[in-house]
PDB file of N, CA and C in Angstrom:
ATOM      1  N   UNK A   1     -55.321  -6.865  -9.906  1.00  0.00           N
ATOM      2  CA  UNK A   1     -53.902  -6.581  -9.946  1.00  0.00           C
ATOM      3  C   UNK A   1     -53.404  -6.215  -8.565  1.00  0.00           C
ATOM      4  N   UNK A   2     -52.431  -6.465  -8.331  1.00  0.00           N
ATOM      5  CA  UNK A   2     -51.648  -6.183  -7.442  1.00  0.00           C
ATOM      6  C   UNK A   2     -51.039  -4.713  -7.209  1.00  0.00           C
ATOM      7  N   UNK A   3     -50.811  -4.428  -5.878  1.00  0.00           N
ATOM      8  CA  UNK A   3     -50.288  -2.977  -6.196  1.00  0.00           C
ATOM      9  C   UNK A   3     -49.424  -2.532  -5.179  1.00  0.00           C
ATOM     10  N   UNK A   4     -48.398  -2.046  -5.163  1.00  0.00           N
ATOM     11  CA  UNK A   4     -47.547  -2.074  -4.422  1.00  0.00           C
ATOM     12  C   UNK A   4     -47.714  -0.841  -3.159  1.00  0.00           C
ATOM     13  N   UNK A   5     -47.959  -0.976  -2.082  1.00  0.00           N
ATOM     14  CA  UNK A   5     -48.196   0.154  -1.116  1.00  0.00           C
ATOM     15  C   UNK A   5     -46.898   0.664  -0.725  1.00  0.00           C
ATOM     16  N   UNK A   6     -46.149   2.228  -1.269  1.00  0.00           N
ATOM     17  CA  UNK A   6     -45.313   2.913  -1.056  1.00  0.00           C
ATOM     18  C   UNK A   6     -45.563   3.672  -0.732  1.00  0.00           C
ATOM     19  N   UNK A   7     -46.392   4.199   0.202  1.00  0.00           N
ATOM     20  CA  UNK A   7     -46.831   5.613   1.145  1.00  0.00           C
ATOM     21  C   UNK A   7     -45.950   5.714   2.296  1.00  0.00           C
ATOM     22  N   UNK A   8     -45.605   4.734   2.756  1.00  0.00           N
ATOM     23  CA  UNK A   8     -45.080   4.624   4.082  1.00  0.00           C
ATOM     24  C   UNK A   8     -42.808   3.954   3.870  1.00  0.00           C
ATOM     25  N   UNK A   9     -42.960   4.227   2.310  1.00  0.00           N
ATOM     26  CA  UNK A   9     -41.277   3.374   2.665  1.00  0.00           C
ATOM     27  C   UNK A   9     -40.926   4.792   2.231  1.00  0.00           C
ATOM     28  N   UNK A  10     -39.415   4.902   2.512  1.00  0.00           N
ATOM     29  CA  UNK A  10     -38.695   5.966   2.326  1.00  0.00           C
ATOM     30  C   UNK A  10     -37.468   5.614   1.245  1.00  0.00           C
ATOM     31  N   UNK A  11     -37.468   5.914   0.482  1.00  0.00           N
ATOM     32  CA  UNK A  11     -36.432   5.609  -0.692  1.00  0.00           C
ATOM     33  C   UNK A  11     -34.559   6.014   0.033  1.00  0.00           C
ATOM     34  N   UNK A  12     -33.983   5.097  -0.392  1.00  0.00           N
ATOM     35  CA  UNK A  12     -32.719   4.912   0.651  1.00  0.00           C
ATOM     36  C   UNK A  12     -31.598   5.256  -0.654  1.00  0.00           C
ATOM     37  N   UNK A  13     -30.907   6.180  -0.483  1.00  0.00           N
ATOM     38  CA  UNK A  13     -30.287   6.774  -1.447  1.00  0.00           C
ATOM     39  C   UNK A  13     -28.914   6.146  -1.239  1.00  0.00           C
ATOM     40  N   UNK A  14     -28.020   6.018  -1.858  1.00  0.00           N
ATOM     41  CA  UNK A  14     -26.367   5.537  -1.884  1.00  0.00           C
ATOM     42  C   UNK A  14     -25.780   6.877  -1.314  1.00  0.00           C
ATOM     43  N   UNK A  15     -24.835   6.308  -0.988  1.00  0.00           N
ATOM     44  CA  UNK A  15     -23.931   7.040  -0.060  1.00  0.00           C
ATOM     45  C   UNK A  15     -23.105   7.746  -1.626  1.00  0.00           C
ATOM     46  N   UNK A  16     -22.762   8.567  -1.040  1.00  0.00           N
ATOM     47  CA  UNK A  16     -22.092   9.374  -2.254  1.00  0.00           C
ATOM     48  C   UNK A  16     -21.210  10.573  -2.244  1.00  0.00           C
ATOM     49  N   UNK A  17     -20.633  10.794  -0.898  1.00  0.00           N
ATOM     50  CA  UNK A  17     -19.455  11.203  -0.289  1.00  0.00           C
ATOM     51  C   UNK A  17     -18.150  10.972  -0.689  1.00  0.00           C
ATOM     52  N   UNK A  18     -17.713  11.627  -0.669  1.00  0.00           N
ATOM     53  CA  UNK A  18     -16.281  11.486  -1.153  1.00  0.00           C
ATOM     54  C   UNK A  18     -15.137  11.451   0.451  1.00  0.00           C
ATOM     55  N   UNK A  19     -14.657  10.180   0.225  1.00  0.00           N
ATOM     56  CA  UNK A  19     -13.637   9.626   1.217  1.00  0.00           C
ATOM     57  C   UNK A  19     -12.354  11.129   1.410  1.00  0.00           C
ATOM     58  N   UNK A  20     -12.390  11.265   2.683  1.00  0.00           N
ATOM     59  CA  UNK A  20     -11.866  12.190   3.382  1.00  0.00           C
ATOM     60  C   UNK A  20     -10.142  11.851   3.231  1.00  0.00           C
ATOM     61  N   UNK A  21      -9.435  12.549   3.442  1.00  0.00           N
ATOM     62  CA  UNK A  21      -7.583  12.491   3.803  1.00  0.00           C
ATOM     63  C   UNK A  21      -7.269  11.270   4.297  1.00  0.00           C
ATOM     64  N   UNK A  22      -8.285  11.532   5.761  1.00  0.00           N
ATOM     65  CA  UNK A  22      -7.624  10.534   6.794  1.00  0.00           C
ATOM     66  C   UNK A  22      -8.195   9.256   6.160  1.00  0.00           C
ATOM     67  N   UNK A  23      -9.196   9.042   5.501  1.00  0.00           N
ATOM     68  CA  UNK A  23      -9.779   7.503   5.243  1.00  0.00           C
ATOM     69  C   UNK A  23      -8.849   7.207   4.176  1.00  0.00           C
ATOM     70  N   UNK A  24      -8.759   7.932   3.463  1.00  0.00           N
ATOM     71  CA  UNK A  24      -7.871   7.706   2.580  1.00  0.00           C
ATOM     72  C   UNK A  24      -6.579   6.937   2.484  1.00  0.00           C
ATOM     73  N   UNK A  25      -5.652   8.076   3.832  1.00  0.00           N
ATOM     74  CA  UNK A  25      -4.761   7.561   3.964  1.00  0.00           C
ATOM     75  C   UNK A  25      -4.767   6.573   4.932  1.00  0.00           C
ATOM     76  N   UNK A  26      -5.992   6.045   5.830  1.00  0.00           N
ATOM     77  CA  UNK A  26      -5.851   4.472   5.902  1.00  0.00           C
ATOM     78  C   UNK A  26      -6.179   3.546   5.258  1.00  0.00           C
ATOM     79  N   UNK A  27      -6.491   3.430   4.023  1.00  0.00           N
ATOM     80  CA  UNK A  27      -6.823   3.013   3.079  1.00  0.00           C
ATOM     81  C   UNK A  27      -5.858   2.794   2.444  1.00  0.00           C
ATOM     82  N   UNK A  28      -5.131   4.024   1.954  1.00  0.00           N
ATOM     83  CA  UNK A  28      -3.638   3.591   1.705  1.00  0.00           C
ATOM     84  C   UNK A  28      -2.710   2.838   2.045  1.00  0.00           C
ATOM     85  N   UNK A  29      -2.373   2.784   3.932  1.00  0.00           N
ATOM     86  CA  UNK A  29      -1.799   1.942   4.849  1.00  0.00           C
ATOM     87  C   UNK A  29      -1.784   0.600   4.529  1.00  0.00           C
ATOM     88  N   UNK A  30      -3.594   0.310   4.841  1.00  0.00           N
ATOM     89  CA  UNK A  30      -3.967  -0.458   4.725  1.00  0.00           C
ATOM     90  C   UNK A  30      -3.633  -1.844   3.661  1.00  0.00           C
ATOM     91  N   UNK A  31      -3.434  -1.072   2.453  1.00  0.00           N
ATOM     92  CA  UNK A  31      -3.537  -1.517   1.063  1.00  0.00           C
ATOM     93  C   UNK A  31      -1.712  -2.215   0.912  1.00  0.00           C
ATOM     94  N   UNK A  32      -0.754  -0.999   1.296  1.00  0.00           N
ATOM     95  CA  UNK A  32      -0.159  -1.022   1.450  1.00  0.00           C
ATOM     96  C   UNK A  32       0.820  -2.401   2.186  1.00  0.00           C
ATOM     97  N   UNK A  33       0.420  -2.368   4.001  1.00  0.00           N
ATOM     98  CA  UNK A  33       0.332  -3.335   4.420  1.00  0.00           C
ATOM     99  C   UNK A  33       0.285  -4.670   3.760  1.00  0.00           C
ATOM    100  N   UNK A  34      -1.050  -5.271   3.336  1.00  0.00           N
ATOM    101  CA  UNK A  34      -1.063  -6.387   2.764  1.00  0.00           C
ATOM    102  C   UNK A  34      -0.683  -6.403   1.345  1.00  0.00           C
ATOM    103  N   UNK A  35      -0.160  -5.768   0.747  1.00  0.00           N
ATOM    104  CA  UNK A  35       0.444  -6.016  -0.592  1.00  0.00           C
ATOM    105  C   UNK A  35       2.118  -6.215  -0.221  1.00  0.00           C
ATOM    106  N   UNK A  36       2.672  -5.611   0.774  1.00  0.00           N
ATOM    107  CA  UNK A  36       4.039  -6.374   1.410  1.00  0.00           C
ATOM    108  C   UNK A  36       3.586  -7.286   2.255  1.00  0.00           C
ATOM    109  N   UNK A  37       3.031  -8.225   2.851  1.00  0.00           N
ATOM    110  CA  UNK A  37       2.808  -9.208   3.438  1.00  0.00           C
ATOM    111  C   UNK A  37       2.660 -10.098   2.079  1.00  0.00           C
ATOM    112  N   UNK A  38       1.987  -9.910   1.161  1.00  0.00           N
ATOM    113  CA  UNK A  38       1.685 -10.716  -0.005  1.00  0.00           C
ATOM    114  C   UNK A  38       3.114 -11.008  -0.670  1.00  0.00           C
ATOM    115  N   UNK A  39       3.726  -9.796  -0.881  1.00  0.00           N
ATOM    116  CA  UNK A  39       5.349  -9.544  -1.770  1.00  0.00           C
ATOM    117  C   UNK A  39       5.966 -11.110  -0.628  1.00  0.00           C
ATOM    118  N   UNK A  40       6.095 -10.930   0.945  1.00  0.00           N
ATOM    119  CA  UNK A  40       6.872 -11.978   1.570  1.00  0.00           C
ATOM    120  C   UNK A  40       6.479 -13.164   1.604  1.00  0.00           C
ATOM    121  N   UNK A  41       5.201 -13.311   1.067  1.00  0.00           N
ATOM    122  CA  UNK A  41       5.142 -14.569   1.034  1.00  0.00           C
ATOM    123  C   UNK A  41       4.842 -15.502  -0.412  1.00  0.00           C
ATOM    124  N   UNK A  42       4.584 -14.188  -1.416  1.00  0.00           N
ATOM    125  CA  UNK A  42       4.829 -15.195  -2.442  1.00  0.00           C
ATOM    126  C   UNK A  42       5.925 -15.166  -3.118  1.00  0.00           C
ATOM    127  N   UNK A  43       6.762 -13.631  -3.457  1.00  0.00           N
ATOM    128  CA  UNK A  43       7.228 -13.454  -4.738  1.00  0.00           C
ATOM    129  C   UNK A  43       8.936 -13.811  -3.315  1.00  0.00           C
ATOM    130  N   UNK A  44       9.482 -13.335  -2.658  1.00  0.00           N
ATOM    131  CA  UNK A  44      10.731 -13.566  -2.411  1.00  0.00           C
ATOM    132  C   UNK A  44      10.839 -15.193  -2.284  1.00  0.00           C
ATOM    133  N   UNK A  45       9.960 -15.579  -1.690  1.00  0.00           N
ATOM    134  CA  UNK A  45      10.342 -17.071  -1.719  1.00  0.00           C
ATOM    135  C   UNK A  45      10.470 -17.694  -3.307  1.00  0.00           C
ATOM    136  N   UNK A  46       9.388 -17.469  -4.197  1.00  0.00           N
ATOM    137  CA  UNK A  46       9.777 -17.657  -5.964  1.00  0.00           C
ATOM    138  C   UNK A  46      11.261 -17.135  -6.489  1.00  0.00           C
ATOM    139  N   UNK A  47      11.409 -16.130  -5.828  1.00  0.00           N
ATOM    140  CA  UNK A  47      12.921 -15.471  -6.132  1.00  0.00           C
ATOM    141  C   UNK A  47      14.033 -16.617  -5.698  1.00  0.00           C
ATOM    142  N   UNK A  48      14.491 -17.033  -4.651  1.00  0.00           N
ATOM    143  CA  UNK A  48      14.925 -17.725  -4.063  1.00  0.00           C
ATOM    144  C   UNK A  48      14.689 -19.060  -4.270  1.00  0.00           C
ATOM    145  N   UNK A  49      13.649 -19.493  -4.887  1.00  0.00           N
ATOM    146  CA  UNK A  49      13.857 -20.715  -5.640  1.00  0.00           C
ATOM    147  C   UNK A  49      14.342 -20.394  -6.988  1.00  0.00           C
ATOM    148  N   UNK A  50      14.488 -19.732  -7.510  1.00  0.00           N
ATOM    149  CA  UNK A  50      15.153 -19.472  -9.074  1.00  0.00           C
ATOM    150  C   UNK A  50      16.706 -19.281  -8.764  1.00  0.00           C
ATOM    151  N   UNK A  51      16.804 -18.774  -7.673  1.00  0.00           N
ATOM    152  CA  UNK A  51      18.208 -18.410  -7.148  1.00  0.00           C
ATOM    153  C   UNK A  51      18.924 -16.946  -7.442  1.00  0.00           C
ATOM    154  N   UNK A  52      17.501 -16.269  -7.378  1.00  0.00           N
ATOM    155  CA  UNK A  52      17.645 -14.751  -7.532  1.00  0.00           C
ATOM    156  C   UNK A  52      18.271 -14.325  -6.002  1.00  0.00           C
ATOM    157  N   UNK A  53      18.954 -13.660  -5.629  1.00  0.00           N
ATOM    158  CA  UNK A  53      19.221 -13.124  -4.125  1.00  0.00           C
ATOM    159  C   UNK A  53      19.212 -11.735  -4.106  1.00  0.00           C
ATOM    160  N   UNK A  54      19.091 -10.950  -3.137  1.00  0.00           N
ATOM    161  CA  UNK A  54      18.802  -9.542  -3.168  1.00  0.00           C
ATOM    162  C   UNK A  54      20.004  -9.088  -2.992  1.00  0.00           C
ATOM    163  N   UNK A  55      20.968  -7.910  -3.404  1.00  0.00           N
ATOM    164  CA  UNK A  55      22.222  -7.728  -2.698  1.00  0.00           C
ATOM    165  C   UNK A  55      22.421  -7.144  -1.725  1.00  0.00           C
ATOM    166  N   UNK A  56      23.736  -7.625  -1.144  1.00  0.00           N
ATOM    167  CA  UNK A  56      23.956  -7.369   0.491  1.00  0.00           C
ATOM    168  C   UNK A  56      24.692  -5.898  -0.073  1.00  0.00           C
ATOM    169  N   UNK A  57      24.299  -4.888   1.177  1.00  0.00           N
ATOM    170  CA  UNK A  57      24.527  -3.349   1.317  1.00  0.00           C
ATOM    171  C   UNK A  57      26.378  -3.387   1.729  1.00  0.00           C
ATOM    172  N   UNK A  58      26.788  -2.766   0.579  1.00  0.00           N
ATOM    173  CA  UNK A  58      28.071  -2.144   0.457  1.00  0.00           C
ATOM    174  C   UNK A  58      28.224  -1.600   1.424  1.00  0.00           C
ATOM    175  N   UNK A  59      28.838  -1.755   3.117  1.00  0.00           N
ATOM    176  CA  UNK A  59      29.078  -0.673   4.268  1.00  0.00           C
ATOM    177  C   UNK A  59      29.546   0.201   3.553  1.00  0.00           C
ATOM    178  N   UNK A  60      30.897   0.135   3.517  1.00  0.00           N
ATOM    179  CA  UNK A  60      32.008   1.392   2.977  1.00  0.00           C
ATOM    180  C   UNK A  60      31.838   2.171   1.834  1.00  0.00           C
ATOM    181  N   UNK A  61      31.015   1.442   0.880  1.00  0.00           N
ATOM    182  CA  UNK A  61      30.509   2.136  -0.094  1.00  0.00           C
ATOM    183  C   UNK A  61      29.125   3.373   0.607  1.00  0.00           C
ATOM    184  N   UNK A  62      28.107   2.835   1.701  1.00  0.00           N
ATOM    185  CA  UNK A  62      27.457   3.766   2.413  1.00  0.00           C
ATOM    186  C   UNK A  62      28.197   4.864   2.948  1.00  0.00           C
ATOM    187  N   UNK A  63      29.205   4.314   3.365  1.00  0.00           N
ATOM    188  CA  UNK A  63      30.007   4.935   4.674  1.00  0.00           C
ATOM    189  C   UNK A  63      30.481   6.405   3.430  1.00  0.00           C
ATOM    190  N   UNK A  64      31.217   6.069   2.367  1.00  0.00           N
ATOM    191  CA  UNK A  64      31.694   7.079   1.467  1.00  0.00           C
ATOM    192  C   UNK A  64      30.855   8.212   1.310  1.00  0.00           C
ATOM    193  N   UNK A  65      29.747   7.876   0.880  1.00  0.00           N
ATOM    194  CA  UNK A  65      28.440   8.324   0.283  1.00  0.00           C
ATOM    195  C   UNK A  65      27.717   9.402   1.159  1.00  0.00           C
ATOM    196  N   UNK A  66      27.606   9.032   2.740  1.00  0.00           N
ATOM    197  CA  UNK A  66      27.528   9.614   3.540  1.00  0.00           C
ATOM    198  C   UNK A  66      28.062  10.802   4.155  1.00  0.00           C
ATOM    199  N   UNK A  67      29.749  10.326   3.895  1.00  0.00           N
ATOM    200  CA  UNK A  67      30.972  11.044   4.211  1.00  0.00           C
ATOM    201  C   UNK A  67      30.477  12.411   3.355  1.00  0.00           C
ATOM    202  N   UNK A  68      29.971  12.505   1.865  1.00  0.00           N
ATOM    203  CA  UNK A  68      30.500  12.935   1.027  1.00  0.00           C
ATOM    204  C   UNK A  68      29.082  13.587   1.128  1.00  0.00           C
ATOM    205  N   UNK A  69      27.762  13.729   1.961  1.00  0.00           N
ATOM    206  CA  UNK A  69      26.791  14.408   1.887  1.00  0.00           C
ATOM    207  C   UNK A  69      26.754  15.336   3.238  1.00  0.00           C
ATOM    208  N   UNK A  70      28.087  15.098   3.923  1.00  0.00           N
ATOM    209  CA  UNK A  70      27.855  15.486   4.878  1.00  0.00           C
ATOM    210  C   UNK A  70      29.266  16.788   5.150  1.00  0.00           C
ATOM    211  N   UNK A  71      30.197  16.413   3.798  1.00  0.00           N
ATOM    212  CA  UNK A  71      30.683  17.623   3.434  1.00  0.00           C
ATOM    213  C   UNK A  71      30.598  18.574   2.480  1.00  0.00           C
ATOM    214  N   UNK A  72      28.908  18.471   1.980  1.00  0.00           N
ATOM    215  CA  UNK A  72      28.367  19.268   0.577  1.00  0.00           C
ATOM    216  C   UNK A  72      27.975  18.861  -0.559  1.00  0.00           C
ATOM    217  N   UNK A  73      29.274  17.917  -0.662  1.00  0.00           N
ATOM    218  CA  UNK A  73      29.847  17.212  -2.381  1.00  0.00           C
ATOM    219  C   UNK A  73      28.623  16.417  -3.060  1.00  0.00           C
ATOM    220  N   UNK A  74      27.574  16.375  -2.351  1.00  0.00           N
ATOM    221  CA  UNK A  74      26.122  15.421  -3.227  1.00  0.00           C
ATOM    222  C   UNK A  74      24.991  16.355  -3.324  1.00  0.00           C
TER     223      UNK A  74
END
C-alpha cells in the first residue's frame, strides 16, 4: 500500500478574517462603479428605444424650492 508522507507539509488554513471598513468601502465603490457603467450601457439605451425619456429639471420650479429652504419654509 501506498502511504502518504505528511511529516513535512503544513496544513494551509482559509483565510477567515473579516473585511475591514476601508475594504469594504472599496468594495462598495467598486461595485458601485460598474453597476452604473452597466445601467449606461444597457438599460438607458433600451429606455430610449421604447421611447421612455428621463425628464428635463424644472429651473424655476428648483429655483422656488430653493428660495423657500433658504427662508425656513421646508
Amino acid at each position: 500500500m501506498d502511504t502518504l508522507d505528511t511529516a513535512g507539509a503544513e496544513e494551509k488554513k482559509p483565510y477567515s478574517g473579516y473585511a475591514g471598513f476601508w475594504m469594504r468601502f472599496a468594495a462598495y465603490l467598486i461595485d458601485s462603479i460598474l453597476l452604473n457603467i452597466i445601467t449606461l450601457i444597457v438599460l438607458k439605451p433600451a429606455l430610449a428605444l421604447a421611447g421612455i425619456r428621463y425628464p428635463e429639471a424644472d429651473q424655476e420650479r428648483i429655483k422656488e424650492l430653493m428660495e423657500m429652504l433658504e427662508e425656513g419654509v421646508l
